[in-house]
XYZ file of C-alpha atoms in Angstrom:
336
model
C 0.049 0.148 0.021
C 1.053 3.880 -0.646
C -1.340 5.536 1.408
C -4.053 5.634 4.159
C -7.501 3.864 3.981
C -9.251 6.993 4.297
C -12.313 9.188 3.430
C -12.085 11.206 0.549
C -13.483 14.747 0.759
C -14.017 15.860 -3.025
C -10.496 15.058 -4.580
C -8.500 15.963 -1.306
C -8.583 14.632 1.972
C -7.585 17.313 4.312
C -6.621 14.873 7.366
C -3.384 14.551 5.339
C -2.562 17.743 5.610
C -3.562 18.732 9.478
C -1.296 17.564 12.078
C -3.103 17.705 15.283
C -0.949 18.830 18.464
C -1.482 19.298 22.215
C 0.329 22.381 23.761
C 0.706 22.401 27.511
C -1.674 20.035 28.479
C -2.886 20.446 32.199
C -5.366 19.645 34.252
C -7.025 22.714 34.051
C -6.303 23.846 30.348
C -5.078 22.483 26.880
C -4.209 24.291 23.422
C -5.564 22.229 20.944
C -3.408 22.879 17.874
C -4.251 22.188 13.950
C -0.809 22.900 11.837
C -1.136 22.765 8.200
C 1.692 20.797 7.050
C 3.613 20.451 3.538
C 4.674 16.670 3.205
C 5.687 14.648 0.440
C 7.176 15.697 -2.445
C 8.006 19.053 -0.736
C 4.884 20.723 -2.814
C 3.318 23.151 -0.502
C -0.384 22.200 1.246
C -2.988 22.936 -0.942
C -4.929 24.498 2.043
C -4.077 28.790 2.396
C -6.530 29.303 5.273
C -8.902 27.459 7.592
C -11.098 28.372 10.756
C -13.735 26.319 12.451
C -14.875 25.167 16.411
C -14.246 22.117 18.592
C -17.480 20.698 20.459
C -17.188 18.232 23.156
C -16.565 16.370 25.121
C -18.918 13.569 23.904
C -18.418 10.070 24.940
C -20.468 7.041 24.202
C -20.085 5.064 27.812
C -20.317 8.402 30.196
C -22.182 11.705 30.488
C -21.023 14.627 29.611
C -21.528 18.446 28.912
C -20.675 19.176 25.527
C -19.528 22.822 24.681
C -18.400 24.467 21.422
C -14.727 26.523 21.690
C -13.615 28.570 18.470
C -10.450 27.674 16.483
C -8.696 31.015 16.680
C -6.153 31.147 13.081
C -3.021 32.547 13.053
C -2.077 34.326 9.845
C 0.722 36.053 8.244
C 0.344 38.891 5.345
C 0.660 36.781 2.012
C 1.694 33.479 3.338
C -0.645 30.523 3.539
C -1.906 29.844 6.719
C -0.346 27.671 9.482
C -1.710 27.506 12.344
C -5.330 27.353 14.272
C -5.809 26.633 18.029
C -8.673 26.520 20.463
C -8.112 26.917 24.398
C -10.018 24.161 26.201
C -10.643 24.755 29.482
C -11.064 21.761 32.358
C -9.848 19.134 29.614
C -11.373 15.734 29.537
C -8.364 13.484 28.258
C -9.002 10.120 26.568
C -7.785 6.870 28.062
C -9.048 3.416 27.698
C -11.449 3.687 31.058
C -12.863 7.251 29.626
C -12.460 7.469 25.764
C -13.727 10.966 25.313
C -13.893 12.755 21.740
C -14.324 15.792 20.383
C -15.582 16.990 17.364
C -13.571 19.264 14.948
C -14.983 21.325 12.303
C -13.442 23.706 9.710
C -14.065 25.870 7.140
C -11.320 25.205 4.426
C -9.910 27.800 1.777
C -7.584 26.101 -1.236
C -5.203 27.591 -3.342
C -7.202 27.698 -6.051
C -9.728 29.920 -4.563
C -12.401 26.749 -3.665
C -13.535 26.499 -0.696
C -15.522 23.448 1.606
C -16.470 22.454 5.071
C -15.024 19.364 6.403
C -14.843 17.449 10.057
C -13.573 14.452 12.109
C -13.697 13.520 15.656
C -10.440 13.528 17.767
C -9.034 12.995 21.317
C -6.660 14.956 23.544
C -4.689 11.843 24.923
C -1.433 12.681 26.937
C 0.391 9.585 26.400
C 4.330 9.951 26.539
C 7.855 8.388 27.372
C 10.050 8.944 30.474
C 12.689 6.682 30.091
C 11.998 2.985 29.865
C 8.221 3.865 30.750
C 5.334 4.919 28.980
C 3.156 7.279 30.827
C -0.453 7.622 30.335
C -1.944 10.747 31.950
C 1.518 10.910 34.211
C 1.085 7.201 35.205
C 2.789 4.186 33.983
C 1.101 1.990 31.809
C 2.092 -1.331 29.883
C 0.532 -2.355 26.408
C -1.027 -5.827 26.885
C -2.608 -8.187 23.869
C -2.755 -9.919 20.652
C -1.277 -9.507 17.410
C -4.075 -9.540 15.186
C -3.486 -10.481 11.427
C -6.399 -8.136 10.706
C -8.857 -5.827 12.506
C -12.338 -6.293 11.808
C -15.214 -4.690 14.076
C -15.543 -8.020 16.180
C -11.634 -7.778 17.254
C -11.980 -4.237 18.573
C -14.966 -5.161 20.434
C -13.645 -7.904 22.340
C -9.983 -6.412 22.475
C -12.117 -3.804 24.737
C -14.112 -6.436 26.722
C -10.966 -7.900 27.794
C -8.506 -4.833 28.406
C -6.545 -5.959 25.275
C -4.462 -3.899 23.325
C -3.822 -4.756 19.475
C -1.285 -4.831 16.991
C -2.806 -4.425 13.662
C -1.632 -4.123 10.109
C -2.758 -0.644 8.416
C -5.887 -0.188 10.056
C -8.947 0.948 8.240
C -10.353 4.546 9.238
C -13.606 2.742 10.238
C -11.775 0.022 12.780
C -9.629 3.546 13.695
C -13.125 5.171 14.863
C -14.339 1.671 16.696
C -10.850 1.708 18.983
C -11.489 5.347 19.522
C -14.967 5.284 20.823
C -14.560 1.865 22.583
C -11.121 2.937 24.461
C -8.648 0.144 22.710
C -5.048 0.994 22.707
C -3.877 0.089 18.922
C -0.001 -0.154 17.951
C -0.031 0.364 14.232
C 2.300 -1.486 12.179
C 3.219 0.439 8.900
C 5.807 -2.219 8.354
C 4.287 -2.995 4.893
C 3.939 0.643 3.660
C 6.278 1.584 0.486
C 7.699 5.075 0.401
C 6.932 8.376 2.243
C 5.010 7.469 5.571
C 4.274 11.325 6.152
C 0.480 11.123 4.853
C -0.193 7.601 7.205
C 1.264 9.426 9.985
C -0.407 12.628 9.532
C -3.806 11.037 9.432
C -3.021 8.780 12.331
C -2.621 11.880 15.067
C -6.165 12.536 14.571
C -6.646 8.977 16.489
C -6.329 8.519 20.165
C -6.287 4.944 20.170
C -2.983 4.922 18.169
C -0.577 4.473 20.973
C 2.576 3.543 18.647
C 3.345 3.164 15.520
C 5.862 0.070 14.319
C 8.163 1.012 11.075
C 10.888 -0.561 9.481
C 14.768 1.015 10.257
C 14.921 2.112 6.913
C 11.288 3.528 6.748
C 11.243 7.114 5.029
C 10.320 9.014 8.340
C 10.702 12.739 6.282
C 7.803 14.151 9.008
C 7.677 13.154 12.519
C 4.129 14.101 14.121
C 4.853 15.385 17.579
C 1.903 13.403 18.838
C 2.719 10.209 17.488
C 4.909 7.943 19.377
C 7.368 5.660 16.626
C 8.240 2.216 17.481
C 11.380 0.753 15.340
C 11.607 -2.919 15.124
C 14.989 -4.483 15.630
C 16.631 -7.750 15.463
C 17.145 -9.194 19.177
C 19.987 -11.799 18.092
C 21.839 -9.613 15.680
C 21.255 -5.506 16.422
C 22.825 -3.422 18.785
C 21.882 -0.267 20.927
C 24.137 2.298 18.112
C 21.773 0.625 15.707
C 18.489 2.722 17.216
C 17.063 5.059 14.671
C 17.400 8.752 16.075
C 13.726 9.278 15.264
C 13.092 6.038 17.458
C 10.755 6.666 20.573
C 10.488 2.958 21.659
C 11.834 -0.126 19.793
C 10.333 -3.644 19.706
C 11.720 -7.154 19.487
C 9.891 -9.967 17.433
C 10.443 -13.004 19.596
C 10.314 -16.768 19.038
C 8.984 -19.097 21.903
C 11.504 -19.346 24.631
C 13.565 -15.847 23.053
C 14.485 -13.318 25.208
C 15.443 -9.688 24.587
C 19.481 -8.974 24.308
C 21.027 -8.462 27.611
C 21.920 -4.872 26.475
C 18.063 -4.303 26.591
C 18.099 -4.270 30.312
C 20.047 -1.216 30.724
C 18.126 0.662 27.402
C 16.757 3.983 28.250
C 13.792 3.765 25.658
C 10.673 1.648 26.154
C 10.676 -2.068 24.698
C 7.925 -4.280 23.204
C 7.994 -7.568 22.742
C 6.178 -9.498 20.207
C 5.434 -12.861 19.622
C 3.962 -14.078 16.399
C 2.421 -17.423 15.813
C -0.662 -18.463 14.020
C -4.213 -16.414 13.983
C -5.965 -16.370 17.405
C -9.564 -17.277 17.253
C -9.827 -15.960 20.648
C -8.083 -12.725 21.814
C -8.860 -13.589 25.368
C -6.640 -16.245 24.695
C -3.868 -14.330 23.578
C -4.609 -11.554 26.115
C -3.464 -14.137 28.850
C -0.660 -15.608 26.757
C 0.424 -11.676 26.908
C 0.421 -11.962 30.717
C 2.032 -15.325 30.755
C 5.392 -13.907 28.438
C 5.217 -10.674 30.685
C 5.860 -13.120 33.704
C 8.200 -15.254 31.472
C 10.263 -12.296 31.201
C 10.542 -11.266 34.150
C 12.286 -10.352 36.221
C 15.179 -9.352 34.093
C 13.149 -7.849 31.914
C 10.208 -5.146 32.804
C 9.293 -3.943 29.235
C 6.487 -1.498 28.000
C 4.417 -3.583 26.249
C 3.335 -7.282 25.320
C 1.809 -8.869 22.313
C 1.324 -12.246 21.667
C -0.416 -14.692 19.348
C -1.376 -18.611 19.575
C 1.824 -20.164 19.420
C -0.049 -23.460 18.946
C -0.007 -24.077 22.811
C -3.425 -25.868 23.958
C -5.676 -23.626 26.371
C -5.085 -26.042 29.132
C -1.124 -25.899 28.933
C -1.487 -22.070 28.981
C -3.845 -22.251 32.181
C -1.639 -24.495 34.171
C 1.659 -22.228 33.515
C -0.430 -19.245 34.166
C -1.290 -20.877 37.702
C 2.418 -21.470 38.247
C 3.240 -18.122 37.634
C 0.340 -16.576 39.958
C -1.583 -14.818 36.591
C -4.837 -16.112 37.074
C -7.368 -13.625 37.683
C -4.867 -10.732 37.148
C -7.930 -9.083 34.729
C -11.206 -8.735 34.143
C -13.688 -8.172 31.538
C -15.018 -5.156 31.086
C -19.097 -4.191 32.115
């Protein structure tokens, strides 16, 4: 594939030129910045002006009192507009327990003189790297879940009920929206995408469910949105710390059954995600338990930021026996 699966807006999708950022995100106030970005071949953005509003918070799982906020444009005489921002007091931040969204509506002016209205929902998420840990709303979080060979609506719903994160390849806009609304963490695998990743990365800034984006070492990351955490896939047997790309916020190791991360990973100052693949899981709750088992297997030598497992061919009762031996039974419960 050469670009994201997104909805068209006439002949142009504005999401591929608008980068969403959070500025000075505190408990009392956040500024939502919308940046007009040029990318790809270096051609300027076709958007020369934009205004609009932000409406929220809105959630399917809790009652909220939504309000309209104005997007204030910053303009420079004789130049295309680069920025608009909205100040949101008492913001409701997105997390898996409370997946609250805000709707952003635009009036857009293009370089050819045409105008259009367009909008999309987003979320205010505070996910950041602190040393070797991931922090969600200033608290350490660990991604545990399944390697999904596709991302269906049923898989997103099952992941939500079992508190599971999903590692998914090139998800559709519909599945991203499902994960946003239900509160499911996604690690998006873009290693199958060729060429410049800018369009994909800009589009993914809109989706608070995207906890990390997995890319190859040689990926064309000419644009790195500040809101996205990029995860570089390394070879656990062959690579070393000096091979880590400067743009990498996290690193990932694909581990065979019984394989462990390299010893140098113990002192790595970046969060590490372990991925163990296998045949597709018929039951995501099984993969969630397998992720817990993988975490116990790698402890105490490694305390990682994420564990993604697949069905490696083991029988369910064997996994249950091993989990009991590690004291893992009952460590997570389905959501209501």
